[in-house]
Amino acid sequence: MTTLSEEFFVVSLQLISTLFVVTVGAAILYLIVLFFLDINQTKDAVRKNYPVLGRFRYVFSTLGEFFRQYFFAMDREEMPFNRAEREWVGKAAKNESNTVAFGSTKNLMPAGTPIFVNCPFPTLDEDAVDMQPVEIGPFCEKPYNAASFFNISGMSYGALSTPAVRALSAGAKKAGCWMNTGEGGLSPYHLEGGCDIVLQIGTAKYGVRDDNGNLCDKKLKEVAAHEQVRMFELKMSQGAKPGKGGILPAIKVTAEISHIRGIPEGQDSISPNRHPEINNVGEMLDMISHIRDVTGKPTGFKAVVGAFGWLEDLCEEILARGPKSAPDFITIDSGDGGTGAAPMPLMDNVGLVIKESLPLVSDILHKYGLRKRIRIIASGKLVTPSEVAWALATGADFVTSARGFMFSLGCIQALKCNKNTCPTGITTHNKRLQKGLNPEDKAVKVANYCLNMVREVQVISHSCGVTRARQMSRKHVRVVQSNGRTIPISDLYPRPEVLPQYQEIARSLDAEIK
């Protein structure tokens, strides 16, 4: 006579056996179906020649990205940002100690590596001077005294999620830095945190366009009426896709984004590859002057530098019109900059990187006596203190970063920005994925990253013997050459003399501008 427990065991065993047989049968049937599908299709040679087995190639290719990032790549090997860089940003955002032990893992011997020249008698911490605001747009109705030399670069609402923009806005306010809207227009979430805002005007004029896509003065005035909007940036090009307009996939063009940008809902949003009404430097200056006149606020432009003769033409045109006609700033983007979506050939191989373009632009402006009139903002993969300090020493007044602040939000470099499947909720409009990004918590991390960046850059400048980061110059940085020796950046990029015919203008501007 069997007990109840024994009967239960037998029934369970039979059920498990049945489920096993059914599962194995279903799996075999599924593999048979895949076999006939693969062997009868003509689109993929591997799957046709090796039915079913050929599918594993694509599985392994997909998983390879994950395994390289987490298991096989060394701390300094990954691209576009390696583990050491991401960890520095992560610790800075959490306000954790960024000290390291034993020795540096960075190879200092490759040609082009910058080495800061420490002073035998460094600046004492108590003698160091806090950041001083720098005026942008001295001849504007409403100049902007920018407090922080490190700020948030252009990232559009639409490319970024709502909680991401809210966190960046609130974090920028806490840190005292500005936030660039990117070309997607001004959203309520940019304003929500109370930070200073730079409104970017892209080639499609999102947010300030009329029904035909032309610049609308009425909307310009409406945007400029917000006190938080401090400056306007005319986007001529960006480093990730020079000569190509912005790309926002249809899946990201929600009703709200459609309203903010002034475009149809649910359709790909593709900007023109340049401003159709700007064909030369004169017309660019006309557009900048028009925006500045309508808004009363500093106006400049953003560009990645490739050909650079046009910059000399620009300076000559400015001086022919008078220094007040100059752009109030130039944002120089690096040819290796990032974006949500761009053609690979443009992202990989078009445009000069910031290490070459920054000193080049600074020297051209200096040669024409306009360096103090036109502020320089450097952008492009500058996410750690050494990179920011290098830019300030080489010729920048300000540095902006997009991906550095994305890391502070929790970005894991999943490389899914264009898929609406971002696992951290930063670049997706999927509500379920956005739940992982708490704007209040992330705002603190955004602020921490910015403030720790400023502090660490100042640590470098104090080591070099100056009281403020902007006092660093090219003599404070040496660059490793192919023979292993270093030379000062001031030798690699010697500062040219102001052209004789413009020396009086330069002296006048130096005396007039703070």
Short mmCIF file of C-alpha atoms in Angstrom, two decimals:
data_model
loop_
_atom_site.label_atom_id
_atom_site.label_comp_id
_atom_site.label_asym_id
_atom_site.label_seq_id
_atom_site.Cartn_x
_atom_site.Cartn_y
_atom_site.Cartn_z
CA MET A 1 0.00 0.00 0.00
CA THR A 2 1.53 3.32 -1.14
CA THR A 3 1.43 6.49 0.90
CA LEU A 4 0.19 9.84 -0.35
CA SER A 5 3.74 11.22 -0.49
CA GLU A 6 4.89 8.32 -2.63
CA GLU A 7 2.02 8.87 -5.05
CA PHE A 8 2.86 12.57 -5.24
CA PHE A 9 6.49 11.75 -6.01
CA VAL A 10 5.50 9.37 -8.81
CA VAL A 11 3.08 11.86 -10.35
CA SER A 12 5.70 14.62 -10.15
CA LEU A 13 8.29 12.42 -11.80
CA GLN A 14 5.89 11.54 -14.59
CA LEU A 15 5.04 15.21 -15.09
CA ILE A 16 8.70 16.20 -15.22
CA SER A 17 9.41 13.39 -17.70
CA THR A 18 6.51 14.50 -19.88
CA LEU A 19 7.62 18.14 -19.80
CA PHE A 20 11.15 17.08 -20.67
CA VAL A 21 9.98 15.03 -23.65
CA VAL A 22 7.72 17.88 -24.84
CA THR A 23 10.52 20.45 -24.44
CA VAL A 24 13.05 18.32 -26.28
CA GLY A 25 10.52 17.60 -29.00
CA ALA A 26 9.67 21.28 -29.37
CA ALA A 27 13.37 22.16 -29.51
CA ILE A 28 14.02 19.53 -32.19
CA LEU A 29 11.01 20.74 -34.18
CA TYR A 30 12.23 24.34 -33.85
CA LEU A 31 15.72 23.37 -35.09
CA ILE A 32 14.19 21.49 -38.03
CA VAL A 33 12.15 24.58 -38.97
CA LEU A 34 15.25 26.76 -38.69
CA PHE A 35 17.20 24.26 -40.83
CA PHE A 36 14.69 24.44 -43.68
CA LEU A 37 14.37 28.23 -43.38
CA ASP A 38 18.15 28.68 -43.53
CA ILE A 39 18.89 26.25 -46.33
CA ASN A 40 16.15 27.68 -48.55
CA GLN A 41 16.95 31.38 -48.12
CA THR A 42 19.43 33.25 -50.34
CA LYS A 43 20.12 36.41 -48.35
CA ASP A 44 22.83 34.99 -46.07
CA ALA A 45 25.55 32.69 -47.39
CA VAL A 46 26.76 31.51 -43.97
CA ARG A 47 23.29 30.39 -42.87
CA LYS A 48 22.63 28.70 -46.21
CA ASN A 49 25.90 26.76 -46.18
CA TYR A 50 25.73 25.98 -42.45
CA PRO A 51 22.04 25.87 -41.50
CA VAL A 52 21.31 26.57 -37.82
CA LEU A 53 25.03 26.50 -36.86
CA GLY A 54 25.60 29.67 -38.88
CA ARG A 55 23.25 31.54 -36.56
CA PHE A 56 25.71 31.19 -33.67
CA ARG A 57 28.10 33.52 -35.48
CA TYR A 58 25.69 36.40 -35.00
CA VAL A 59 25.01 35.47 -31.39
CA PHE A 60 28.73 35.47 -30.61
CA SER A 61 29.27 38.75 -32.51
CA THR A 62 26.57 40.41 -30.43
CA LEU A 63 27.89 39.01 -27.16
CA GLY A 64 31.48 39.88 -28.09
CA GLU A 65 30.87 43.59 -27.48
CA PHE A 66 29.74 42.78 -23.94
CA PHE A 67 32.62 40.39 -23.14
CA ARG A 68 35.29 42.77 -24.51
CA GLN A 69 34.01 45.61 -22.35
CA TYR A 70 33.70 43.71 -19.09
CA PHE A 71 36.21 40.86 -19.23
CA PHE A 72 38.93 41.18 -21.84
CA ALA A 73 39.79 44.87 -22.43
CA MET A 74 42.47 46.40 -20.21
CA ASP A 75 41.74 49.56 -18.23
CA ARG A 76 43.24 51.84 -20.89
CA GLU A 77 42.31 49.94 -24.06
CA GLU A 78 38.63 50.58 -24.81
CA MET A 79 37.20 53.07 -27.28
CA PRO A 80 35.70 55.60 -27.36
CA PHE A 81 36.25 55.85 -23.58
CA ASN A 82 38.27 53.36 -21.60
CA ARG A 83 37.46 51.88 -18.21
CA ALA A 84 39.88 54.13 -16.33
CA GLU A 85 38.23 57.27 -17.71
CA ARG A 86 34.72 56.01 -16.99
CA GLU A 87 35.69 54.99 -13.46
CA TRP A 88 37.17 58.42 -12.74
CA VAL A 89 33.92 60.07 -13.83
CA GLY A 90 31.88 57.53 -11.83
CA LYS A 91 33.81 58.15 -8.62
CA ALA A 92 33.73 61.92 -9.13
CA ALA A 93 29.95 61.76 -9.62
CA LYS A 94 29.56 59.75 -6.40
CA ASN A 95 31.94 62.13 -4.61
CA GLU A 96 34.22 59.22 -3.76
CA SER A 97 37.98 59.41 -3.42
CA ASN A 98 39.75 59.27 -6.78
CA THR A 99 43.17 58.55 -5.32
CA VAL A 100 45.04 55.51 -6.69
CA ALA A 101 47.76 53.28 -5.30
CA PHE A 102 51.05 51.76 -6.41
CA GLY A 103 51.50 53.50 -9.75
CA SER A 104 49.87 54.89 -12.87
CA THR A 105 48.40 52.48 -15.41
CA LYS A 106 48.68 55.14 -18.11
CA ASN A 107 51.43 54.73 -20.68
CA LEU A 108 53.13 58.13 -20.87
CA MET A 109 55.44 57.28 -23.78
CA PRO A 110 53.18 57.40 -26.90
CA ALA A 111 53.79 60.44 -29.13
CA GLY A 112 51.32 63.23 -28.44
CA THR A 113 50.89 62.50 -24.72
CA PRO A 114 50.69 65.79 -22.76
CA ILE A 115 52.84 66.12 -19.62
CA PHE A 116 52.22 69.02 -17.24
CA VAL A 117 55.33 70.81 -15.99
CA ASN A 118 55.20 71.01 -12.23
CA CYS A 119 56.78 73.96 -10.45
CA PRO A 120 59.49 73.42 -7.77
CA PHE A 121 57.52 75.76 -5.50
CA PRO A 122 53.82 75.00 -6.17
CA THR A 123 51.03 77.33 -5.16
CA LEU A 124 49.90 76.79 -1.58
CA ASP A 125 46.27 75.79 -1.29
CA GLU A 126 45.52 78.77 0.91
CA ASP A 127 47.02 81.10 -1.73
CA ALA A 128 44.91 79.66 -4.56
CA VAL A 129 42.18 81.86 -6.03
CA ASP A 130 38.69 80.58 -6.78
CA MET A 131 37.35 80.69 -10.31
CA GLN A 132 36.59 84.17 -11.55
CA PRO A 133 33.66 84.74 -13.94
CA VAL A 134 34.61 85.49 -17.53
CA GLU A 135 32.49 87.91 -19.53
CA ILE A 136 31.09 86.76 -22.87
CA GLY A 137 29.56 89.31 -25.25
CA PRO A 138 30.93 92.59 -23.88
CA PHE A 139 29.09 94.66 -26.50
CA CYS A 140 25.72 92.93 -26.03
CA GLU A 141 22.71 94.41 -24.33
CA LYS A 142 22.91 91.54 -21.81
CA PRO A 143 26.47 90.17 -21.52
CA TYR A 144 26.97 86.86 -19.75
CA ASN A 145 29.41 86.48 -16.86
CA ALA A 146 30.04 82.74 -16.94
CA ALA A 147 31.17 81.40 -13.59
CA SER A 148 32.43 77.89 -14.41
CA PHE A 149 35.12 76.93 -16.92
CA PHE A 150 33.56 73.43 -17.19
CA ASN A 151 30.03 73.13 -18.56
CA ILE A 152 27.49 70.80 -20.16
CA SER A 153 27.75 70.51 -23.94
CA GLY A 154 24.85 70.31 -26.40
CA MET A 155 22.56 67.29 -26.03
CA SER A 156 19.07 67.62 -27.45
CA TYR A 157 15.85 66.80 -25.69
CA GLY A 158 14.63 63.97 -27.86
CA ALA A 159 18.04 62.42 -28.12
CA LEU A 160 18.01 62.52 -24.29
CA SER A 161 15.08 61.39 -22.16
CA THR A 162 12.95 63.61 -19.95
CA PRO A 163 14.50 62.46 -16.64
CA ALA A 164 18.00 62.88 -18.10
CA VAL A 165 17.35 66.51 -19.08
CA ARG A 166 15.74 67.21 -15.72
CA ALA A 167 18.74 65.77 -13.89
CA LEU A 168 21.23 67.73 -15.97
CA SER A 169 19.34 70.99 -15.47
CA ALA A 170 19.10 70.59 -11.69
CA GLY A 171 22.73 69.39 -11.48
CA ALA A 172 23.99 72.34 -13.52
CA LYS A 173 22.23 74.71 -11.14
CA LYS A 174 23.84 73.06 -8.11
CA ALA A 175 27.29 73.22 -9.73
CA GLY A 176 26.95 76.76 -11.11
CA CYS A 177 27.66 75.75 -14.71
CA TRP A 178 25.68 76.25 -17.90
CA MET A 179 23.74 73.67 -19.89
CA ASN A 180 23.60 73.69 -23.71
CA THR A 181 20.23 72.56 -25.10
CA GLY A 182 21.60 70.96 -28.26
CA GLU A 183 19.76 71.61 -31.50
CA GLY A 184 16.42 70.12 -30.34
CA GLY A 185 14.98 73.35 -28.95
CA LEU A 186 14.11 74.57 -25.45
CA SER A 187 11.95 72.23 -23.38
CA PRO A 188 10.29 72.90 -20.01
CA TYR A 189 12.71 70.38 -18.51
CA HIS A 190 15.72 72.52 -19.43
CA LEU A 191 14.20 75.40 -17.47
CA GLU A 192 12.94 73.29 -14.58
CA GLY A 193 16.23 73.07 -12.71
CA GLY A 194 16.93 76.81 -12.82
CA CYS A 195 20.38 76.61 -14.47
CA ASP A 196 21.94 78.96 -17.01
CA ILE A 197 21.13 77.83 -20.55
CA VAL A 198 22.83 78.16 -23.92
CA LEU A 199 20.23 77.78 -26.67
CA GLN A 200 21.68 76.04 -29.70
CA ILE A 201 20.21 76.81 -33.12
CA GLY A 202 20.85 73.95 -35.52
CA THR A 203 20.40 73.88 -39.26
CA ALA A 204 16.68 73.00 -38.91
CA LYS A 205 16.12 75.85 -36.40
CA TYR A 206 14.14 73.56 -34.07
CA GLY A 207 12.16 75.56 -31.54
CA VAL A 208 12.77 78.91 -33.28
CA ARG A 209 11.48 78.11 -36.78
CA ASP A 210 8.40 79.07 -38.72
CA ASP A 211 6.21 76.64 -40.65
CA ASN A 212 8.66 76.67 -43.56
CA GLY A 213 11.72 75.93 -41.42
CA ASN A 214 13.08 79.49 -41.50
CA LEU A 215 14.35 81.40 -38.48
CA CYS A 216 11.41 83.06 -36.72
CA ASP A 217 12.12 86.32 -34.89
CA LYS A 218 8.93 86.03 -32.82
CA LYS A 219 9.99 82.66 -31.43
CA LEU A 220 13.54 83.91 -30.91
CA LYS A 221 12.18 86.70 -28.72
CA GLU A 222 9.97 84.25 -26.81
CA VAL A 223 12.94 82.05 -26.02
CA ALA A 224 15.20 85.00 -25.16
CA ALA A 225 12.54 86.29 -22.75
CA HIS A 226 13.55 83.51 -20.36
CA GLU A 227 16.17 85.02 -18.07
CA GLN A 228 17.87 81.62 -17.77
CA VAL A 229 18.67 81.61 -21.50
CA ARG A 230 22.04 83.38 -21.41
CA MET A 231 23.48 82.82 -24.89
CA PHE A 232 22.68 81.56 -28.37
CA GLU A 233 24.92 79.17 -30.30
CA LEU A 234 24.57 78.84 -34.07
CA LYS A 235 25.52 75.27 -34.91
CA MET A 236 27.43 75.18 -38.18
CA SER A 237 28.76 71.63 -37.77
CA GLN A 238 29.71 69.10 -35.11
CA GLY A 239 32.63 66.75 -34.74
CA ALA A 240 30.76 63.45 -35.02
CA LYS A 241 29.22 64.29 -38.40
CA PRO A 242 30.74 67.29 -40.21
CA GLY A 243 28.64 68.20 -43.23
CA LYS A 244 25.70 66.13 -41.99
CA GLY A 245 22.57 67.29 -40.19
CA GLY A 246 21.14 65.91 -36.99
CA ILE A 247 19.32 62.56 -37.04
CA LEU A 248 16.47 61.74 -34.65
CA PRO A 249 14.80 58.40 -35.45
CA ALA A 250 11.00 58.43 -35.87
CA ILE A 251 10.55 56.25 -32.78
CA LYS A 252 11.89 59.13 -30.68
CA VAL A 253 9.70 61.84 -32.24
CA THR A 254 6.91 61.81 -29.66
CA ALA A 255 3.99 64.23 -29.56
CA GLU A 256 5.81 66.42 -27.04
CA ILE A 257 9.04 66.51 -29.02
CA SER A 258 7.05 67.22 -32.17
CA HIS A 259 5.52 70.26 -30.44
CA ILE A 260 8.84 71.55 -29.05
CA ARG A 261 10.71 71.16 -32.33
CA GLY A 262 7.87 72.17 -34.62
CA ILE A 263 8.02 68.99 -36.73
CA PRO A 264 5.61 66.12 -37.63
CA GLU A 265 5.14 63.42 -35.00
CA GLY A 266 6.39 59.90 -35.66
CA GLN A 267 8.65 60.79 -38.59
CA ASP A 268 12.44 60.78 -38.84
CA SER A 269 13.76 64.21 -37.94
CA ILE A 270 16.69 64.93 -40.26
CA SER A 271 18.23 68.40 -40.27
CA PRO A 272 19.76 69.97 -43.40
CA ASN A 273 23.51 69.40 -43.65
CA ARG A 274 24.08 73.15 -43.32
CA HIS A 275 22.18 76.42 -42.97
CA PRO A 276 20.80 76.99 -46.50
CA GLU A 277 20.94 80.79 -46.09
CA ILE A 278 24.60 80.87 -45.05
CA ASN A 279 27.01 80.52 -47.98
CA ASN A 280 30.05 82.47 -46.76
CA VAL A 281 31.56 84.13 -43.70
CA GLY A 282 29.77 87.39 -44.39
CA GLU A 283 26.37 85.74 -44.34
CA MET A 284 27.31 83.86 -41.17
CA LEU A 285 28.20 87.16 -39.47
CA ASP A 286 24.90 88.60 -40.70
CA MET A 287 23.00 85.72 -39.08
CA ILE A 288 24.93 86.03 -35.82
CA SER A 289 24.37 89.79 -35.68
CA HIS A 290 20.67 89.33 -36.42
CA ILE A 291 20.19 86.80 -33.60
CA ARG A 292 22.14 89.03 -31.21
CA ASP A 293 20.11 92.11 -32.18
CA VAL A 294 16.79 90.30 -31.77
CA THR A 295 17.67 88.66 -28.44
CA GLY A 296 20.10 91.15 -26.92
CA LYS A 297 22.25 88.23 -25.76
CA PRO A 298 25.72 86.88 -26.64
CA THR A 299 25.75 84.85 -29.83
CA GLY A 300 28.47 82.67 -31.30
CA PHE A 301 28.84 79.58 -33.41
CA LYS A 302 29.91 75.96 -33.12
CA ALA A 303 32.01 74.18 -35.74
CA VAL A 304 34.41 71.32 -36.22
CA VAL A 305 37.53 72.56 -38.01
CA GLY A 306 38.77 70.87 -41.16
CA ALA A 307 39.76 73.43 -43.75
CA PHE A 308 40.77 76.55 -41.82
CA GLY A 309 41.48 79.27 -44.39
CA TRP A 310 37.91 80.46 -43.90
CA LEU A 311 38.79 81.43 -40.33
CA GLU A 312 41.29 83.99 -41.62
CA ASP A 313 38.63 85.25 -44.04
CA LEU A 314 36.27 85.51 -41.08
CA CYS A 315 38.73 87.60 -39.08
CA GLU A 316 39.35 89.93 -42.01
CA GLU A 317 35.60 90.37 -42.54
CA ILE A 318 35.12 91.11 -38.82
CA LEU A 319 37.83 93.75 -38.83
CA ALA A 320 36.40 95.32 -41.98
CA ARG A 321 33.03 95.64 -40.25
CA GLY A 322 34.41 96.43 -36.79
CA PRO A 323 35.15 94.19 -33.76
CA LYS A 324 31.60 94.56 -32.44
CA SER A 325 30.39 92.46 -35.38
CA ALA A 326 32.43 89.46 -34.22
CA PRO A 327 30.87 86.30 -32.82
CA ASP A 328 30.96 86.52 -29.03
CA PHE A 329 32.37 82.99 -28.86
CA ILE A 330 33.45 80.07 -31.01
CA THR A 331 32.80 76.51 -29.85
CA ILE A 332 35.40 74.22 -31.40
CA ASP A 333 34.24 70.63 -31.64
CA SER A 334 36.65 67.74 -32.09
CA GLY A 335 36.58 65.45 -35.10
CA ASP A 336 36.26 62.50 -32.71
CA GLY A 337 33.20 63.94 -30.97
CA GLY A 338 30.12 61.85 -30.25
CA THR A 339 26.42 61.93 -31.03
CA GLY A 340 23.31 59.80 -30.85
CA ALA A 341 23.42 58.75 -34.50
CA ALA A 342 25.91 59.48 -37.28
CA PRO A 343 27.32 57.79 -40.41
CA MET A 344 30.45 55.84 -39.49
CA PRO A 345 32.69 57.38 -42.22
CA LEU A 346 32.00 60.89 -40.89
CA MET A 347 32.40 59.88 -37.24
CA ASP A 348 35.68 58.08 -37.90
CA ASN A 349 37.59 60.12 -40.44
CA VAL A 350 36.31 63.67 -41.03
CA GLY A 351 37.35 66.77 -39.10
CA LEU A 352 40.45 67.67 -37.10
CA VAL A 353 40.68 66.50 -33.52
CA ILE A 354 40.69 69.13 -30.78
CA LYS A 355 44.42 68.68 -30.06
CA GLU A 356 45.20 70.24 -33.42
CA SER A 357 42.23 72.52 -34.01
CA LEU A 358 42.20 74.31 -30.64
CA PRO A 359 45.70 75.85 -30.83
CA LEU A 360 45.17 76.56 -34.51
CA VAL A 361 41.97 78.58 -33.96
CA SER A 362 43.38 80.35 -30.92
CA ASP A 363 46.46 81.43 -32.88
CA ILE A 364 44.45 82.73 -35.84
CA LEU A 365 42.30 84.87 -33.56
CA HIS A 366 45.43 86.12 -31.77
CA LYS A 367 47.13 87.00 -35.06
CA TYR A 368 44.23 89.27 -35.98
CA GLY A 369 44.00 90.86 -32.52
CA LEU A 370 40.60 89.28 -31.80
CA ARG A 371 41.53 86.67 -29.22
CA LYS A 372 40.14 88.58 -26.25
CA ARG A 373 37.05 89.71 -28.17
CA ILE A 374 36.05 86.14 -29.13
CA ARG A 375 35.92 83.59 -26.32
CA ILE A 376 36.90 80.02 -27.17
CA ILE A 377 34.93 76.99 -25.93
CA ALA A 378 36.59 73.59 -26.46
CA SER A 379 34.56 70.41 -26.85
CA GLY A 380 35.25 66.78 -27.72
CA LYS A 381 36.17 63.83 -25.46
CA LEU A 382 37.46 66.12 -22.68
CA VAL A 383 36.10 64.18 -19.70
CA THR A 384 39.01 64.00 -17.23
CA PRO A 385 40.97 66.74 -15.40
CA SER A 386 44.17 66.34 -17.45
CA GLU A 387 42.23 66.82 -20.71
CA VAL A 388 40.36 69.88 -19.43
CA ALA A 389 43.55 71.38 -18.00
CA TRP A 390 45.31 70.80 -21.34
CA ALA A 391 42.55 72.68 -23.17
CA LEU A 392 42.68 75.66 -20.80
CA ALA A 393 46.47 75.82 -21.06
CA THR A 394 46.42 75.54 -24.84
CA GLY A 395 43.95 78.31 -25.59
CA ALA A 396 40.40 77.65 -24.37
CA ASP A 397 38.42 79.94 -22.07
CA PHE A 398 35.84 77.22 -21.36
CA VAL A 399 35.47 73.49 -21.83
CA THR A 400 32.21 71.65 -22.41
CA SER A 401 31.47 67.95 -22.23
CA ALA A 402 28.47 65.86 -23.24
CA ARG A 403 29.55 62.26 -22.74
CA GLY A 404 31.32 63.03 -19.46
CA PHE A 405 28.02 64.23 -18.03
CA MET A 406 26.26 61.22 -19.54
CA PHE A 407 28.64 59.01 -17.56
CA SER A 408 27.76 61.00 -14.44
CA LEU A 409 24.11 60.13 -15.12
CA GLY A 410 25.02 56.45 -15.18
CA CYS A 411 25.78 55.78 -18.85
CA ILE A 412 27.51 52.40 -19.25
CA GLN A 413 28.69 52.96 -22.85
CA ALA A 414 26.23 50.36 -24.16
CA LEU A 415 26.42 52.08 -27.59
CA LYS A 416 22.62 51.93 -28.00
CA CYS A 417 21.95 55.69 -28.09
CA ASN A 418 20.25 55.46 -31.50
CA LYS A 419 18.05 52.44 -30.67
CA ASN A 420 15.60 53.76 -28.04
CA THR A 421 16.75 50.81 -25.90
CA CYS A 422 19.29 52.57 -23.64
CA PRO A 423 19.49 50.34 -20.54
CA THR A 424 20.14 53.29 -18.21
CA GLY A 425 17.17 55.41 -19.35
CA ILE A 426 19.35 58.28 -20.59
CA THR A 427 18.68 58.13 -24.35
CA THR A 428 15.34 56.33 -24.51
CA HIS A 429 11.68 57.32 -24.38
CA ASN A 430 10.69 53.89 -23.11
CA LYS A 431 8.94 54.68 -19.81
CA ARG A 432 9.95 51.36 -18.26
CA LEU A 433 13.64 52.00 -18.94
CA GLN A 434 13.38 55.63 -17.79
CA LYS A 435 12.26 54.46 -14.33
CA GLY A 436 15.85 53.55 -13.55
CA LEU A 437 16.94 57.19 -13.79
CA ASN A 438 15.89 59.21 -10.76
CA PRO A 439 16.39 62.93 -11.61
CA GLU A 440 16.80 64.01 -7.99
CA ASP A 441 19.54 61.47 -7.26
CA LYS A 442 21.30 61.95 -10.59
CA ALA A 443 21.28 65.75 -10.28
CA VAL A 444 23.56 65.40 -7.26
CA LYS A 445 25.94 63.21 -9.27
CA VAL A 446 25.96 65.68 -12.16
CA ALA A 447 26.90 68.49 -9.78
CA ASN A 448 29.53 66.34 -8.04
CA TYR A 449 31.17 65.50 -11.36
CA CYS A 450 31.38 69.15 -12.38
CA LEU A 451 32.65 70.40 -9.02
CA ASN A 452 35.21 67.60 -8.67
CA MET A 453 36.41 68.28 -12.21
CA VAL A 454 36.97 71.95 -11.35
CA ARG A 455 38.77 71.03 -8.14
CA GLU A 456 41.07 68.49 -9.82
CA VAL A 457 41.94 70.88 -12.65
CA GLN A 458 42.84 73.45 -10.02
CA VAL A 459 45.05 70.84 -8.34
CA ILE A 460 46.97 70.53 -11.62
CA SER A 461 47.25 74.31 -12.01
CA HIS A 462 48.51 74.72 -8.41
CA SER A 463 51.15 72.08 -9.11
CA CYS A 464 52.22 74.16 -12.10
CA GLY A 465 52.64 77.17 -9.81
CA VAL A 466 49.66 79.36 -10.79
CA THR A 467 46.78 80.48 -8.60
CA ARG A 468 43.97 79.86 -11.13
CA ALA A 469 43.41 77.24 -13.82
CA ARG A 470 43.04 79.81 -16.61
CA GLN A 471 46.51 81.17 -15.79
CA MET A 472 48.06 78.03 -17.22
CA SER A 473 49.63 78.56 -20.62
CA ARG A 474 51.39 76.48 -23.26
CA LYS A 475 54.67 76.69 -21.37
CA HIS A 476 53.09 74.58 -18.63
CA VAL A 477 52.51 71.58 -20.93
CA ARG A 478 55.03 69.46 -22.78
CA VAL A 479 54.20 66.90 -25.47
CA VAL A 480 55.90 63.55 -25.98
CA GLN A 481 57.56 63.18 -29.38
CA SER A 482 58.17 60.04 -31.45
CA ASN A 483 61.73 59.80 -30.06
CA GLY A 484 60.40 59.66 -26.49
CA ARG A 485 61.51 63.19 -25.58
CA THR A 486 59.13 66.04 -24.80
CA ILE A 487 58.88 69.60 -26.10
CA PRO A 488 56.71 72.48 -24.80
CA ILE A 489 53.42 73.09 -26.60
CA SER A 490 54.70 76.66 -26.97
CA ASP A 491 57.41 75.26 -29.28
CA LEU A 492 55.02 72.96 -31.12
CA TYR A 493 52.47 75.75 -31.55
CA PRO A 494 54.33 79.06 -31.15
CA ARG A 495 51.99 81.97 -30.55
CA PRO A 496 52.15 84.32 -33.59
CA GLU A 497 52.60 88.06 -33.26
CA VAL A 498 49.58 90.27 -33.87
CA LEU A 499 49.71 91.55 -37.43
CA PRO A 500 51.05 95.13 -37.42
CA GLN A 501 47.93 96.63 -38.97
CA TYR A 502 45.75 95.21 -36.18
CA GLN A 503 47.94 95.89 -33.15
CA GLU A 504 46.13 99.11 -32.23
CA ILE A 505 42.76 97.35 -32.40
CA ALA A 506 44.11 94.55 -30.18
CA ARG A 507 45.39 97.04 -27.59
CA SER A 508 42.05 98.85 -27.59
CA LEU A 509 40.09 95.62 -27.12
CA ASP A 510 42.39 94.45 -24.33
CA ALA A 511 41.81 97.70 -22.49
CA GLU A 512 38.04 97.68 -23.05
CA ILE A 513 37.20 94.02 -22.35
CA LYS A 514 37.41 92.62 -18.83
#
